[in-house]
Amino acid sequence: MSEDIRHPIFARLYARISESAEKRGAADHRARLLSGLSGRVIELGAGNGKNFPHYPSTVTEVIAVEPEPHLRELAQREAARAPVSIRVAVGVADELPAEDASVDAGIASLVLCSVPDQARALAELHRVIRPGGELRFYEHVVSRHPIEARVQRALDATIYPALSGNDHLSRDTRKAIERAGFVIETCERFRFSPAALLPPDDHILGTARRA
Ligand SMILES: C[S@@+](CC[C@H](N)C(=O)[O-])C[C@H]1O[C@@H](n2cnc3c(N)ncnc32)[C@H](O)[C@@H]1O
């Protein structure tokens, strides 16, 4: 499939780390991310489907786009036991498999750090979310501490993306969401570490409205 993005080692590692992250607080973050959603939803880079158990019953359909084959297979298993109807689809952030203004909400969770072109991914979300619809986001972002941010930028410019399935530590995702034409309505900021040996990163969790 041409839209597959293969990161076999990262995919298996992420599947393990995500189990630890859920116990350390990510499950609660995901529940808050999706609380109160309704209608038709698109989820970008759904990974192994850790959001799926948290979709409320008011959601009528989820299109869960995932380009990595191993994670997509795990997501398909998770979709089969999800409380709402979830279709796991092959696709990439640069070209979402949905019509213009065809969904009520878009979900970006720990994914805008990994896409090759954040502005383009957000432009695609803006295209497919209907006017007045929501973008829900849960992302790790660049530190507010200047020295830490400098280290993050240095890692992003060298080895880190290659080791982490193209993850980046130093993106200012809140600013990118605003630049893409969304109006931020809520945005919590907190430190979170997904596993005992990993240092905590700044995270944002919130809602933006598509103008
Ligand atoms: C850190 S994982 C997060 C997975 C999931 N969203 C979660 O909340 O656990 C990053 C995800 O982004 C996906 N991804 C990477 N590049 C992508 C792209 N160009 N388009 C869509 N998804 C992408 C990866 O395959 C992976 O599933």
PDB file of C-alpha atoms in Angstrom, residues 62-161:
ATOM      1  CA  VAL A  62     -14.776   7.373  13.830  1.00  0.00           C
ATOM      2  CA  ILE A  63     -12.447   7.267  10.827  1.00  0.00           C
ATOM      3  CA  ALA A  64      -9.113   6.318  12.399  1.00  0.00           C
ATOM      4  CA  VAL A  65      -6.273   7.010   9.961  1.00  0.00           C
ATOM      5  CA  GLU A  66      -3.044   5.084  10.593  1.00  0.00           C
ATOM      6  CA  PRO A  67      -0.175   4.654   8.090  1.00  0.00           C
ATOM      7  CA  GLU A  68       2.060   2.250  10.092  1.00  0.00           C
ATOM      8  CA  PRO A  69       1.083  -1.376   9.314  1.00  0.00           C
ATOM      9  CA  HIS A  70       1.851  -2.962  12.726  1.00  0.00           C
ATOM     10  CA  LEU A  71       0.121  -0.180  14.677  1.00  0.00           C
ATOM     11  CA  ARG A  72      -2.795  -0.305  12.235  1.00  0.00           C
ATOM     12  CA  GLU A  73      -3.252  -4.028  12.890  1.00  0.00           C
ATOM     13  CA  LEU A  74      -3.300  -3.393  16.665  1.00  0.00           C
ATOM     14  CA  ALA A  75      -5.775  -0.530  16.100  1.00  0.00           C
ATOM     15  CA  GLN A  76      -8.048  -2.838  14.110  1.00  0.00           C
ATOM     16  CA  ARG A  77      -8.163  -5.266  17.058  1.00  0.00           C
ATOM     17  CA  GLU A  78      -8.921  -2.405  19.454  1.00  0.00           C
ATOM     18  CA  ALA A  79     -11.644  -1.085  17.107  1.00  0.00           C
ATOM     19  CA  ALA A  80     -13.416  -4.452  17.219  1.00  0.00           C
ATOM     20  CA  ARG A  81     -14.041  -4.038  20.972  1.00  0.00           C
ATOM     21  CA  ALA A  82     -14.615  -0.272  21.008  1.00  0.00           C
ATOM     22  CA  PRO A  83     -17.885   1.177  22.345  1.00  0.00           C
ATOM     23  CA  VAL A  84     -18.541   3.063  19.066  1.00  0.00           C
ATOM     24  CA  SER A  85     -18.215   2.315  15.349  1.00  0.00           C
ATOM     25  CA  ILE A  86     -14.569   2.795  14.281  1.00  0.00           C
ATOM     26  CA  ARG A  87     -13.223   2.318  10.757  1.00  0.00           C
ATOM     27  CA  VAL A  88      -9.429   2.030  10.706  1.00  0.00           C
ATOM     28  CA  ALA A  89      -8.155   3.462   7.406  1.00  0.00           C
ATOM     29  CA  VAL A  90      -4.848   3.572   5.566  1.00  0.00           C
ATOM     30  CA  GLY A  91      -3.787   7.174   5.029  1.00  0.00           C
ATOM     31  CA  VAL A  92      -1.450   9.994   5.905  1.00  0.00           C
ATOM     32  CA  ALA A  93      -1.837  13.398   7.500  1.00  0.00           C
ATOM     33  CA  ASP A  94      -0.878  15.182   4.273  1.00  0.00           C
ATOM     34  CA  GLU A  95      -3.903  13.799   2.458  1.00  0.00           C
ATOM     35  CA  LEU A  96      -6.714  12.708   4.747  1.00  0.00           C
ATOM     36  CA  PRO A  97      -9.202  10.215   3.309  1.00  0.00           C
ATOM     37  CA  ALA A  98     -12.290  12.406   3.898  1.00  0.00           C
ATOM     38  CA  GLU A  99     -14.347  14.970   1.988  1.00  0.00           C
ATOM     39  CA  ASP A 100     -14.261  18.702   2.735  1.00  0.00           C
ATOM     40  CA  ALA A 101     -16.263  19.704   5.857  1.00  0.00           C
ATOM     41  CA  SER A 102     -17.411  16.087   6.312  1.00  0.00           C
ATOM     42  CA  VAL A 103     -16.657  15.561  10.040  1.00  0.00           C
ATOM     43  CA  ASP A 104     -17.805  17.225  13.242  1.00  0.00           C
ATOM     44  CA  ALA A 105     -14.462  16.847  14.992  1.00  0.00           C
ATOM     45  CA  GLY A 106     -10.831  15.951  14.412  1.00  0.00           C
ATOM     46  CA  ILE A 107      -8.536  14.310  16.985  1.00  0.00           C
ATOM     47  CA  ALA A 108      -4.788  14.890  17.111  1.00  0.00           C
ATOM     48  CA  SER A 109      -3.233  12.950  19.961  1.00  0.00           C
ATOM     49  CA  LEU A 110       0.556  12.593  20.216  1.00  0.00           C
ATOM     50  CA  VAL A 111       0.769  12.788  16.434  1.00  0.00           C
ATOM     51  CA  LEU A 112       1.478  16.400  15.383  1.00  0.00           C
ATOM     52  CA  CYS A 113       4.940  15.751  16.836  1.00  0.00           C
ATOM     53  CA  SER A 114       5.519  12.992  14.242  1.00  0.00           C
ATOM     54  CA  VAL A 115       3.989  14.196  10.965  1.00  0.00           C
ATOM     55  CA  PRO A 116       6.504  15.417   8.353  1.00  0.00           C
ATOM     56  CA  ASP A 117       4.727  18.753   7.797  1.00  0.00           C
ATOM     57  CA  GLN A 118       2.681  20.058  10.737  1.00  0.00           C
ATOM     58  CA  ALA A 119       1.188  23.000   8.800  1.00  0.00           C
ATOM     59  CA  ARG A 120       0.005  20.718   6.031  1.00  0.00           C
ATOM     60  CA  ALA A 121      -1.507  18.185   8.479  1.00  0.00           C
ATOM     61  CA  LEU A 122      -3.383  20.990  10.239  1.00  0.00           C
ATOM     62  CA  ALA A 123      -4.547  22.419   6.884  1.00  0.00           C
ATOM     63  CA  GLU A 124      -5.952  18.971   6.073  1.00  0.00           C
ATOM     64  CA  LEU A 125      -7.754  18.817   9.437  1.00  0.00           C
ATOM     65  CA  HIS A 126      -9.125  22.307   8.751  1.00  0.00           C
ATOM     66  CA  ARG A 127     -10.357  21.117   5.342  1.00  0.00           C
ATOM     67  CA  VAL A 128     -12.222  18.043   6.607  1.00  0.00           C
ATOM     68  CA  ILE A 129     -13.704  19.492   9.831  1.00  0.00           C
ATOM     69  CA  ARG A 130     -16.971  21.374   9.189  1.00  0.00           C
ATOM     70  CA  PRO A 131     -17.114  25.111   9.985  1.00  0.00           C
ATOM     71  CA  GLY A 132     -17.867  25.400  13.701  1.00  0.00           C
ATOM     72  CA  GLY A 133     -16.526  21.884  14.342  1.00  0.00           C
ATOM     73  CA  GLU A 134     -13.839  21.014  16.877  1.00  0.00           C
ATOM     74  CA  LEU A 135     -10.209  20.021  16.888  1.00  0.00           C
ATOM     75  CA  ARG A 136      -9.327  18.152  20.094  1.00  0.00           C
ATOM     76  CA  PHE A 137      -5.592  17.968  20.796  1.00  0.00           C
ATOM     77  CA  TYR A 138      -3.290  16.153  23.230  1.00  0.00           C
ATOM     78  CA  GLU A 139       0.340  16.735  22.296  1.00  0.00           C
ATOM     79  CA  HIS A 140       3.805  16.999  23.800  1.00  0.00           C
ATOM     80  CA  VAL A 141       5.361  20.357  22.925  1.00  0.00           C
ATOM     81  CA  VAL A 142       8.542  22.401  23.220  1.00  0.00           C
ATOM     82  CA  SER A 143       9.574  23.238  26.762  1.00  0.00           C
ATOM     83  CA  ARG A 144       9.087  26.742  28.177  1.00  0.00           C
ATOM     84  CA  HIS A 145      12.484  26.409  29.802  1.00  0.00           C
ATOM     85  CA  PRO A 146      15.071  27.948  27.385  1.00  0.00           C
ATOM     86  CA  ILE A 147      17.883  25.481  28.099  1.00  0.00           C
ATOM     87  CA  GLU A 148      15.615  22.456  27.838  1.00  0.00           C
ATOM     88  CA  ALA A 149      14.141  23.858  24.588  1.00  0.00           C
ATOM     89  CA  ARG A 150      17.641  24.290  23.186  1.00  0.00           C
ATOM     90  CA  VAL A 151      18.484  20.648  23.979  1.00  0.00           C
ATOM     91  CA  GLN A 152      15.194  19.563  22.374  1.00  0.00           C
ATOM     92  CA  ARG A 153      15.981  21.540  19.204  1.00  0.00           C
ATOM     93  CA  ALA A 154      19.466  20.000  19.046  1.00  0.00           C
ATOM     94  CA  LEU A 155      18.045  16.479  19.424  1.00  0.00           C
ATOM     95  CA  ASP A 156      15.419  17.172  16.729  1.00  0.00           C
ATOM     96  CA  ALA A 157      18.112  18.390  14.342  1.00  0.00           C
ATOM     97  CA  THR A 158      20.238  15.255  14.865  1.00  0.00           C
ATOM     98  CA  ILE A 159      19.411  11.757  16.075  1.00  0.00           C
ATOM     99  CA  TYR A 160      16.024  11.882  17.797  1.00  0.00           C
ATOM    100  CA  PRO A 161      13.552  11.694  14.863  1.00  0.00           C
TER     101      PRO A 161
END
